[in-house]
mmCIF file of C-alpha atoms and ligand atoms in Angstrom:
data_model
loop_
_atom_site.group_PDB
_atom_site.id
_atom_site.type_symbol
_atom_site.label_atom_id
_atom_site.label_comp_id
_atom_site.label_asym_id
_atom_site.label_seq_id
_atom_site.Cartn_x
_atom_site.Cartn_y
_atom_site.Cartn_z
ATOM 1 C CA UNK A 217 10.056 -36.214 -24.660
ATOM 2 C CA UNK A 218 11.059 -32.525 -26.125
ATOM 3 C CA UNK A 219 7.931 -30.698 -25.208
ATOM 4 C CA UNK A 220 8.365 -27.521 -27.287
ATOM 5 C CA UNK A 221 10.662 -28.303 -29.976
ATOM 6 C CA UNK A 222 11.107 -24.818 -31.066
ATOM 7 C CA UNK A 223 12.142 -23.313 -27.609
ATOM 8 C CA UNK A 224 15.808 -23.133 -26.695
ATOM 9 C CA UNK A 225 16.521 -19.863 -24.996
ATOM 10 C CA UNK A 226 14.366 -19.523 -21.633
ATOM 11 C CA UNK A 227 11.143 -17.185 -21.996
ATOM 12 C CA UNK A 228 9.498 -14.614 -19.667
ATOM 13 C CA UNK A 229 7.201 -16.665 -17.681
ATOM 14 C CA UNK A 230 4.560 -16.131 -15.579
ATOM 15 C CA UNK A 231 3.165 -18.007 -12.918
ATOM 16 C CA UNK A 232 -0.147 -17.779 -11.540
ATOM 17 C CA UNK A 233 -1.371 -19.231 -8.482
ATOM 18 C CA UNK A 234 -5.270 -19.583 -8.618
ATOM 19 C CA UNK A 235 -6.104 -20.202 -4.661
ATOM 20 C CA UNK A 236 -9.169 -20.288 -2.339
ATOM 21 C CA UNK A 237 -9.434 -22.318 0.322
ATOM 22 C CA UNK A 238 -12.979 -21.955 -0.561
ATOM 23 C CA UNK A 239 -14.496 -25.380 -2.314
ATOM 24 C CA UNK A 240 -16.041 -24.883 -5.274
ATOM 25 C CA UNK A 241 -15.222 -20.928 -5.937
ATOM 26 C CA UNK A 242 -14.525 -21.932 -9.773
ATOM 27 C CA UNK A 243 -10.828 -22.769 -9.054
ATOM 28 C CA UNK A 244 -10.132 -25.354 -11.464
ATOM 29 C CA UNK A 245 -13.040 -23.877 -13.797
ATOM 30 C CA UNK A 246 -11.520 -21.173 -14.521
ATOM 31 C CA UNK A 247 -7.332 -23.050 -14.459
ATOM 32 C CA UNK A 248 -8.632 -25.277 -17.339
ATOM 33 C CA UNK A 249 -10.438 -22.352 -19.654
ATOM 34 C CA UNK A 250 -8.230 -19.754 -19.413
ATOM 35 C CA UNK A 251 -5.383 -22.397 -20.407
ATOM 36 C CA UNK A 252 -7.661 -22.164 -23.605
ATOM 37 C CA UNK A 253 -7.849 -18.775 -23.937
ATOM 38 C CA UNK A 254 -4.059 -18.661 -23.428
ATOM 39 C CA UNK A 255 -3.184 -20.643 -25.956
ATOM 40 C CA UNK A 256 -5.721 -19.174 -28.340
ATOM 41 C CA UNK A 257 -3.600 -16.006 -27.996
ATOM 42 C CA UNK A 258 0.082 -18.021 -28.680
ATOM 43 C CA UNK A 259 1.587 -18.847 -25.074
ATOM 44 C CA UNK A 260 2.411 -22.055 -24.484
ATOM 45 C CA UNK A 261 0.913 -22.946 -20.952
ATOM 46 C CA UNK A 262 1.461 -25.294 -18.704
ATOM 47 C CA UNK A 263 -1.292 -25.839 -15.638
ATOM 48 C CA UNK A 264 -0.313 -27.893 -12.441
ATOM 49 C CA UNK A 265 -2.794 -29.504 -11.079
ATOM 50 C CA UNK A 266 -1.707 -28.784 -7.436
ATOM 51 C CA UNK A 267 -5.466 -30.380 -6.271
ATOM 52 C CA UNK A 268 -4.719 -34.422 -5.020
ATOM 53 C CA UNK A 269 -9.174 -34.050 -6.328
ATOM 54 C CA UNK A 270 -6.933 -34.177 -9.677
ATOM 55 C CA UNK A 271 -10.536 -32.118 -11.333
ATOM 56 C CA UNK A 272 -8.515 -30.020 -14.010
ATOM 57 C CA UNK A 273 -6.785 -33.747 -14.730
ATOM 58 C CA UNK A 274 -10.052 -35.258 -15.115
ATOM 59 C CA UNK A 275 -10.869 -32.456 -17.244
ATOM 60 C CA UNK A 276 -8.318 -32.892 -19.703
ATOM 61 C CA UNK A 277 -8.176 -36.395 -19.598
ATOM 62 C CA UNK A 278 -11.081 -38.096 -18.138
ATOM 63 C CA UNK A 279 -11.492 -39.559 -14.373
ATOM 64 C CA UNK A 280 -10.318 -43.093 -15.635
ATOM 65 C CA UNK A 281 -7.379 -41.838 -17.266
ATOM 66 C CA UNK A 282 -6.306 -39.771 -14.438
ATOM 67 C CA UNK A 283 -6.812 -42.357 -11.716
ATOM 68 C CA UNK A 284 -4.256 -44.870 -13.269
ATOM 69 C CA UNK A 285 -1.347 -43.028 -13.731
ATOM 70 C CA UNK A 286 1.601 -44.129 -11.202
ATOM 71 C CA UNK A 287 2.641 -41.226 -8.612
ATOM 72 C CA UNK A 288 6.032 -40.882 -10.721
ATOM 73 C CA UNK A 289 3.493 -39.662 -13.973
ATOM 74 C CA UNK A 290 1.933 -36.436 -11.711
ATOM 75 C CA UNK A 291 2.713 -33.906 -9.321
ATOM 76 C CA UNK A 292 3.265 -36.252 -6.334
ATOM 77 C CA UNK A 293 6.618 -37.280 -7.897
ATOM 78 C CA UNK A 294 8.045 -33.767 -6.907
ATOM 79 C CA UNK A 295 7.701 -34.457 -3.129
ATOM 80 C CA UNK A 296 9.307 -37.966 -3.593
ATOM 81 C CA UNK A 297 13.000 -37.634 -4.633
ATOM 82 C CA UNK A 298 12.871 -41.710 -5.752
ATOM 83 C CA UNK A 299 10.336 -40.851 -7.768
ATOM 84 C CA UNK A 300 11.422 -37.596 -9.703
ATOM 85 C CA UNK A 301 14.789 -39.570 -10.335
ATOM 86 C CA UNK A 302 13.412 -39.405 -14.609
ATOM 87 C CA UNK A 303 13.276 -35.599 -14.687
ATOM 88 C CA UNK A 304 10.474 -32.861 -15.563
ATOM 89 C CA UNK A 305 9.382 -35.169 -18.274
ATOM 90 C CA UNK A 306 7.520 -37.699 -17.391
ATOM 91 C CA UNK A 307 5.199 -35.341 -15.476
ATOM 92 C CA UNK A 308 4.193 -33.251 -17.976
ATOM 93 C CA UNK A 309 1.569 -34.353 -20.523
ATOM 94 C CA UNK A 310 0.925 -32.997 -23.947
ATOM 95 C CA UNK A 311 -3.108 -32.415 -23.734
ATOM 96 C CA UNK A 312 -5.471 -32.517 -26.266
ATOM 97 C CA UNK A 313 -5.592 -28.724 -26.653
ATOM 98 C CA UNK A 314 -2.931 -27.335 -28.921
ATOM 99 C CA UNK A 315 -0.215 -25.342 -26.670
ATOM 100 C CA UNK A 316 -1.570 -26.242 -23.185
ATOM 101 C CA UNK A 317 0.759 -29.179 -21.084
ATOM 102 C CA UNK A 318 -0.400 -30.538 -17.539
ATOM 103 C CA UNK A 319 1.136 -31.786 -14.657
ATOM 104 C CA UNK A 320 -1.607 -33.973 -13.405
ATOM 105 C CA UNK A 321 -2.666 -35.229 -9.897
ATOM 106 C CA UNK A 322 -4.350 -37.667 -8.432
ATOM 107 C CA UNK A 323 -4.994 -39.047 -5.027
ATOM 108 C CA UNK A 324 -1.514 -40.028 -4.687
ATOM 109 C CA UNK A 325 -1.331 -36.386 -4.003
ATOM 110 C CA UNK A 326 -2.707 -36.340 -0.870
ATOM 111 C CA UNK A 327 -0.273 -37.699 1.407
ATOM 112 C CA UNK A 328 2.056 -35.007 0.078
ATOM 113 C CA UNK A 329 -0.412 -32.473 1.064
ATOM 114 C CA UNK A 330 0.079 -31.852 4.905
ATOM 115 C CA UNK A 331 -1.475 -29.441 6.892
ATOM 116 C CA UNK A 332 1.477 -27.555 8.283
ATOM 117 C CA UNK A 333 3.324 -26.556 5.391
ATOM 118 C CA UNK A 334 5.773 -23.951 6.918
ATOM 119 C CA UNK A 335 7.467 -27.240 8.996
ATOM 120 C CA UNK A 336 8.039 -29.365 6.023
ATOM 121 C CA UNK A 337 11.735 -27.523 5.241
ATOM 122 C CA UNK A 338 12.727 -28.036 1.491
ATOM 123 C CA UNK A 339 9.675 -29.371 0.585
ATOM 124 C CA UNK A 340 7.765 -26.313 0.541
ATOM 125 C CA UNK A 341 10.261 -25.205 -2.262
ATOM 126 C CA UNK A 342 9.953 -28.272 -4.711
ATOM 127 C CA UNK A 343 7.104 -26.569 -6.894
ATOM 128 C CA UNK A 344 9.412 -23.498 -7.397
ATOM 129 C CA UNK A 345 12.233 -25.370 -8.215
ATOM 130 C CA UNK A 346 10.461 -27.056 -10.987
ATOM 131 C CA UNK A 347 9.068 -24.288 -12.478
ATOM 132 C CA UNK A 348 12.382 -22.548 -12.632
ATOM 133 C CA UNK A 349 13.716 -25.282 -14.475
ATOM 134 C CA UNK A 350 11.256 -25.199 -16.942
ATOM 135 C CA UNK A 351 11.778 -23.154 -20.137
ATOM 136 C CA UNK A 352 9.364 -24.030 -22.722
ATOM 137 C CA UNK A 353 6.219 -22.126 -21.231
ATOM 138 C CA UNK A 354 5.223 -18.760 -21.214
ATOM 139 C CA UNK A 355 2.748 -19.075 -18.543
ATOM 140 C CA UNK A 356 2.645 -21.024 -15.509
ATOM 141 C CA UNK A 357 -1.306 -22.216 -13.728
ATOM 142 C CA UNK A 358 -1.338 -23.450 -10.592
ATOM 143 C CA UNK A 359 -5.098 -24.934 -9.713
ATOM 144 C CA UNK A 360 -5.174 -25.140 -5.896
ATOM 145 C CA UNK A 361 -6.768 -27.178 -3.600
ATOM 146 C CA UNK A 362 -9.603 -25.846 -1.374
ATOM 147 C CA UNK A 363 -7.309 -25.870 1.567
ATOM 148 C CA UNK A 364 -4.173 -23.817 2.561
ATOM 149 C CA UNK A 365 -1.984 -26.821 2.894
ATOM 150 C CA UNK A 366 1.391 -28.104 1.896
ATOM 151 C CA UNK A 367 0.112 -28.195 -2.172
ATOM 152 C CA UNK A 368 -1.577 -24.658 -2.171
ATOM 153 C CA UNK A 369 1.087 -23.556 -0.002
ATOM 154 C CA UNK A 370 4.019 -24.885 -2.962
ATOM 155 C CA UNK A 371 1.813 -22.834 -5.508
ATOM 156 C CA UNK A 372 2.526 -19.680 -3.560
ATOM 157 C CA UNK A 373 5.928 -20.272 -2.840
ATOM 158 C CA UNK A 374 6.401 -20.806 -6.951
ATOM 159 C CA UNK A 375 4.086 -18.206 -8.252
ATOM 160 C CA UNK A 376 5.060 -14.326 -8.955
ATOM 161 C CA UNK A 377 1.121 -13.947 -9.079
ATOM 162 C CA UNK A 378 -2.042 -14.994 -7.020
ATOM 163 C CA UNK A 379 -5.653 -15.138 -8.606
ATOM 164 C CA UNK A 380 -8.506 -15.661 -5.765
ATOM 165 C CA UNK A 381 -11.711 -16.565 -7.563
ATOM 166 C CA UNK A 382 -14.666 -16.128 -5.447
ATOM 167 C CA UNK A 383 -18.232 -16.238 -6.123
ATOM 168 C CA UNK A 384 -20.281 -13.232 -4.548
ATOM 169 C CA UNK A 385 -22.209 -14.772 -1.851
ATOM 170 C CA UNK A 386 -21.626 -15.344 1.913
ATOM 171 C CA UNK A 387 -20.286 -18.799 1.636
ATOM 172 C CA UNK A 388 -18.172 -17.678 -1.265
ATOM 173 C CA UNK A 389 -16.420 -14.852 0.472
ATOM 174 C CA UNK A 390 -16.017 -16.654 4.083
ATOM 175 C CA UNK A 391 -12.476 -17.580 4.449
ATOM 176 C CA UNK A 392 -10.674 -14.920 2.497
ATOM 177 C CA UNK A 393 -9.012 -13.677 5.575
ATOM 178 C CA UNK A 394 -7.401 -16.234 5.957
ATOM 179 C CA UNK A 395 -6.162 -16.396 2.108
ATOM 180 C CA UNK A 396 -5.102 -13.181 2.809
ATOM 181 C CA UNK A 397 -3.111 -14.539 5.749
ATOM 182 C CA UNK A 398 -1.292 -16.714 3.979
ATOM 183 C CA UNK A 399 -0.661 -14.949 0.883
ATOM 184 C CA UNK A 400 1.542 -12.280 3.205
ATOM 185 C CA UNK A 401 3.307 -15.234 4.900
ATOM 186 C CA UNK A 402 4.080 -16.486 1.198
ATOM 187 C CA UNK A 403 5.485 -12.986 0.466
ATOM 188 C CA UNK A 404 7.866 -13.242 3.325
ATOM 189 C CA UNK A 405 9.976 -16.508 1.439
ATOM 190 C CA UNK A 406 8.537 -15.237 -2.003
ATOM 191 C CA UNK A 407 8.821 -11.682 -2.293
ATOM 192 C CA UNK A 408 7.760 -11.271 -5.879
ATOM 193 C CA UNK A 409 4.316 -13.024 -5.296
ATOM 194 C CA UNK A 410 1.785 -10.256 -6.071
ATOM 195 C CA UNK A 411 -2.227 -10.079 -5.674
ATOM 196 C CA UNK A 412 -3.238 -10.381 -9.465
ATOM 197 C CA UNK A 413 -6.445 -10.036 -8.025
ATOM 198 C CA UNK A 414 -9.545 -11.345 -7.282
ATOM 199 C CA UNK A 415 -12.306 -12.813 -10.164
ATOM 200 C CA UNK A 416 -16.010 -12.463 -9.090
ATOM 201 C CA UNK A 417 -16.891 -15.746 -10.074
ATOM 202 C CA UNK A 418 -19.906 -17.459 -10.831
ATOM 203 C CA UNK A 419 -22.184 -15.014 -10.990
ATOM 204 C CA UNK A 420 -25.403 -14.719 -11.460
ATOM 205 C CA UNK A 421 -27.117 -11.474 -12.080
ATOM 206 C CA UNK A 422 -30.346 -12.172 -11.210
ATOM 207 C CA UNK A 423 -29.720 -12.486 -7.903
ATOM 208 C CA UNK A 424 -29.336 -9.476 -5.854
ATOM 209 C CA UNK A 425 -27.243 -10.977 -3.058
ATOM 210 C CA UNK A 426 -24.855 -11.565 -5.983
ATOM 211 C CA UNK A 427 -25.325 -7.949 -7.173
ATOM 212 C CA UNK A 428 -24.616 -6.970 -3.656
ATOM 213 C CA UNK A 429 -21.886 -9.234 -2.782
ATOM 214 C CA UNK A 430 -20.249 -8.116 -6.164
ATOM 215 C CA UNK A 431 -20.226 -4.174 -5.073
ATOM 216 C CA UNK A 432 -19.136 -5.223 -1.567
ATOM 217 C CA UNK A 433 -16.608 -6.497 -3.113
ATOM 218 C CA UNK A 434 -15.181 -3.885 -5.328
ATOM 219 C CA UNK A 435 -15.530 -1.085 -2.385
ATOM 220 C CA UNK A 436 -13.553 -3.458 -0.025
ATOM 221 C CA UNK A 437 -10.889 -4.553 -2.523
ATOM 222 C CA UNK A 438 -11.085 -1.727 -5.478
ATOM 223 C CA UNK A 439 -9.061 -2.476 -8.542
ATOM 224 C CA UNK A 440 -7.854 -5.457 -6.927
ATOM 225 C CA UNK A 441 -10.971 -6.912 -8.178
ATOM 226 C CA UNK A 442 -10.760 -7.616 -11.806
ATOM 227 C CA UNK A 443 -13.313 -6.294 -14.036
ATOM 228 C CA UNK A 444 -14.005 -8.891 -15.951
ATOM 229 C CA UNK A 445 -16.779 -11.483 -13.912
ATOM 230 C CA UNK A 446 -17.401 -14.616 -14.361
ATOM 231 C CA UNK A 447 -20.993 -15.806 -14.709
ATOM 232 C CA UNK A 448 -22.656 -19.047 -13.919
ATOM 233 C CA UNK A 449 -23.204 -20.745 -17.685
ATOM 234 C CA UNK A 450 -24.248 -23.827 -18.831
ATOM 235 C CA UNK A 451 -20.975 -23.411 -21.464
ATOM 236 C CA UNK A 452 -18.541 -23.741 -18.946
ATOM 237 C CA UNK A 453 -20.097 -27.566 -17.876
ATOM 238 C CA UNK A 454 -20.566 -28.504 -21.385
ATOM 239 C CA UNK A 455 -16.924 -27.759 -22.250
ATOM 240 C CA UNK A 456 -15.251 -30.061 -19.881
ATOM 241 C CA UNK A 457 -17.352 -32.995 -20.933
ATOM 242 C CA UNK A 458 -16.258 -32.178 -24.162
ATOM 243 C CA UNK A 459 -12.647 -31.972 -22.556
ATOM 244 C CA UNK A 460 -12.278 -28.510 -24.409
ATOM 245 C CA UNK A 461 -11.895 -25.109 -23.159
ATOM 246 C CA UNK A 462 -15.010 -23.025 -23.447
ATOM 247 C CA UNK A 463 -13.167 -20.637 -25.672
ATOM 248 C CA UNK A 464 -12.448 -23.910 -28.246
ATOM 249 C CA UNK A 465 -15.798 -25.846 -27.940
ATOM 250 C CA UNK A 466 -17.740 -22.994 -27.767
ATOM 251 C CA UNK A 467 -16.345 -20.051 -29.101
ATOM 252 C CA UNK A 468 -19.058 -18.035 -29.937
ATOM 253 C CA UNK A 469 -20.388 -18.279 -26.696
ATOM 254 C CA UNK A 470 -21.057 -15.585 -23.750
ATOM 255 C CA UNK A 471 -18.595 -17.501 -21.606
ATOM 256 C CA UNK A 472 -16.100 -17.959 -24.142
ATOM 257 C CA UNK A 473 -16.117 -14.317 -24.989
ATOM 258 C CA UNK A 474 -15.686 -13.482 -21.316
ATOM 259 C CA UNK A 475 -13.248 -15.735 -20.643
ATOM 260 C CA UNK A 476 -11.152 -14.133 -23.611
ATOM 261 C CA UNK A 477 -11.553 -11.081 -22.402
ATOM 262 C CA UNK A 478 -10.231 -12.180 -18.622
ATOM 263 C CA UNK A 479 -7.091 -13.758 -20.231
ATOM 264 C CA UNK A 480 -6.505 -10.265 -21.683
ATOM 265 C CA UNK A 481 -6.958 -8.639 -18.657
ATOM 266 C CA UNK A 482 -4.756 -10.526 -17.151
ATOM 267 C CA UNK A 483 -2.099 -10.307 -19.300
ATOM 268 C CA UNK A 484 -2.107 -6.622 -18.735
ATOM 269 C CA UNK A 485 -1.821 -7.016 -15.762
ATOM 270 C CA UNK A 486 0.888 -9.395 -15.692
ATOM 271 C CA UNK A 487 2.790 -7.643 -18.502
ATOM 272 C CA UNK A 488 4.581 -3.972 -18.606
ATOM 273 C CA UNK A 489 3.538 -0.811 -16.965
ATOM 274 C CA UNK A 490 0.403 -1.710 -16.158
ATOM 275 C CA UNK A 491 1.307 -4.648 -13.707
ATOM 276 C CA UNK A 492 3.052 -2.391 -11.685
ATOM 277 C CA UNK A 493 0.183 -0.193 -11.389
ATOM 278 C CA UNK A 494 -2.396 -3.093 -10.805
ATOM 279 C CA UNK A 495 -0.297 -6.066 -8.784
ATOM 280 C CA UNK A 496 -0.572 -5.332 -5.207
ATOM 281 C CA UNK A 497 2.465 -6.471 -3.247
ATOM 282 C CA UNK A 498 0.432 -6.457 0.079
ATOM 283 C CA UNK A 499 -2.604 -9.015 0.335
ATOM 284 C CA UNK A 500 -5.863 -6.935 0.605
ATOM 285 C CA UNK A 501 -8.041 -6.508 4.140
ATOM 286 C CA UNK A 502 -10.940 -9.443 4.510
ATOM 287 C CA UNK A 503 -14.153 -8.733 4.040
ATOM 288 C CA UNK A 504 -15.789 -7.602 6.843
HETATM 289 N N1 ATP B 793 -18.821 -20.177 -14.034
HETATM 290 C C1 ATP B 793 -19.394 -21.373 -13.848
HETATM 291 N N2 ATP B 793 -20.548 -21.704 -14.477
HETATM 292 C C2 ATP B 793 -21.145 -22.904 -14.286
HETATM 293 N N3 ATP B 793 -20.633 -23.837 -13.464
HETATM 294 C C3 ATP B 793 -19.498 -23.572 -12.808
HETATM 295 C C4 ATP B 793 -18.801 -22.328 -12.958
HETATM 296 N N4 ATP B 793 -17.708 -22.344 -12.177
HETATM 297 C C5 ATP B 793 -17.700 -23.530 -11.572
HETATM 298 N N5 ATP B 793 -18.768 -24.271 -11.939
HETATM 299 C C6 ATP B 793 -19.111 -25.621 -11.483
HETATM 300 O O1 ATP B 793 -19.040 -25.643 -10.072
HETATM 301 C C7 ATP B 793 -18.374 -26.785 -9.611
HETATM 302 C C8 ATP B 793 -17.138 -26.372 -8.828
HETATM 303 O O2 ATP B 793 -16.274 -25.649 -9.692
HETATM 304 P P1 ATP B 793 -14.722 -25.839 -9.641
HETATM 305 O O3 ATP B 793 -14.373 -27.299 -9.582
HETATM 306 O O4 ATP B 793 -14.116 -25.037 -10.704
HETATM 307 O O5 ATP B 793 -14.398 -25.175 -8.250
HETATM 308 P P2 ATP B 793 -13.075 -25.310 -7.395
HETATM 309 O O6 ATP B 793 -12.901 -24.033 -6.659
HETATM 310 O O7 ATP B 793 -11.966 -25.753 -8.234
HETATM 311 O O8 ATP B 793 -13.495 -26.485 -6.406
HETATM 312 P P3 ATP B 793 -12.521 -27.262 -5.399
HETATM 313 O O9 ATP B 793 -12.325 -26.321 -4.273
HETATM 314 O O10 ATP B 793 -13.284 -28.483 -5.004
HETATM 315 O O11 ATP B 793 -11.264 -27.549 -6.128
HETATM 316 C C9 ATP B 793 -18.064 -27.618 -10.849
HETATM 317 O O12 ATP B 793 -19.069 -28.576 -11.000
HETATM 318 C C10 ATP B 793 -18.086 -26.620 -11.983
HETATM 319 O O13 ATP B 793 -18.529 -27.207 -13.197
HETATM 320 MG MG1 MG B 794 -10.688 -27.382 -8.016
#
């Protein structure tokens, strides 16, 4: 399969690592709409679902879908060398949405996904190697899992960029020291991984702890924080059963508009002068 037929020279990509070992922060939520939004704005993207929960999979394709395809059709073929034996190919699937490509997962995943990621030698490189081979895409999304294990670990090792969504709340923000942990033990084998930043997400305005949590945030971490938040909508749900991006189901929505506006922001982040005023190399300090 030629995936981009028009590509032959490799591209500037960039590839962005969205991590929390958080469950439910709005990891693969905001993965699978921003690939939208991406390709709205003419990249070619390619997300990797890094998550053996295979959620931005089932997104795309439905849980039945997603479920039968053989370990050699998703991510899990990377940490198998039998398996990968067919190339990049077979693992990356043309979605429904014009200009986005997935590397699915699926529970074959998890036995891939070990706890102690630092022993496993080469195989805490495989993710970067594929990506580096790759030169049909633009930009690179990595949906981790909610752990800090051998898959999230991969996504930091491949990524030049880390985005930590976290909803403003107690629960939400628990745990970030150690993201923060491992994001500087990334940078020690990855030195070009830099904090993109981190997307108040899920939000809710009417709730002061989120109004609170959301200023905590921005004194502790400052422009690290992005300034574009993500609210709790309806739009977001409706999309994936529609197996659409927010921005393509429901463009003239509040959450489509937003997440537009994100994938901007991001992108000036990522590109020219402004990354280099924005990226942090260091990870942040935890909230307190
Ligand atoms: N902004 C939002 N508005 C409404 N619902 C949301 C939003 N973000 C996430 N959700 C819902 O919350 C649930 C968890 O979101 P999501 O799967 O994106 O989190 P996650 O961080 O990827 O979770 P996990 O850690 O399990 O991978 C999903 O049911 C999703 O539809
Ligand atoms: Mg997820």
């Amino acid at each position: 399969m030629v995936i981009v037929k028009d590509r032959k020279e490799p591209v500037e990509r960039t590839t962005i690592c969205v991590i929390n070992q958080k469950g439910g922060a709005g990891k693969s939520t905001s993965c699978f709409h921003l690939s939208g939004a991406f390709a709205q704005l003419g990249h070619n993207v390619l997300v990797i679902d890094a998550d053996p929960q295979g959620s931005i999979s089932q997104g795309f394709f439905g849980s039945a879908h997603v479920e039968s395809l053989a370990p050699q059709q998703t991510l899990a073929a990377l940490f198998d060398e039998d398996r990968y034996l067919a190339g990049p190919e077979l693992l990356i699937h043309r979605t429904p949405v014009e200009r986005v490509w997935l590397v699915p997962a699926n529970d074959s995943l998890s036995v891939h996904n070990c706890p102690a990621p630092a022993t496993a030698g080469l195989k805490q490189f495989v993710l970067r190697e594929f990506v580096r081979g790759l030169v049909e895409f633009d930009l690179v999304l990595i949906d981790c899992p909610p752990n800090l294990y051998q898959c999230s670990w991969n996504g930091l090792l491949a990524a030049d960029a880390v985005m930590i969504p976290v909803p403003p709340e107690d629960f939400g923000t628990q745990g970030l020291r150690v993201v923060h942990q491992a994001i500087t033990e990334a940078q020690t084998l990855n030195p070009v991984l830099a904090v993109l930043g981190h997307l108040i997400s899920r939000y809710d305005r009417r709730l002061l702890v989120h109004r609170t949590y959301a200023d905590k945030l921005r004194q502790l971490y400052g422009p690290s924080v992005l300034a574009t938040v993500i609210p709790e909508a309806v739009a977001f749900k409706m999309a994936v059963t529609c197996r659409q991006p927010v921005t393509l189901s429901h463009p003239r929505s509040t959450a489509a508009g937003l997440t537009s506006l994100l994938a901007r922001e991001i992108l000036a982040r990522t590109e020219g002068k402004s990354a280099q005023r924005h990226l942090g190399k260091s990870a942040p300090r935890h909230v307190a």
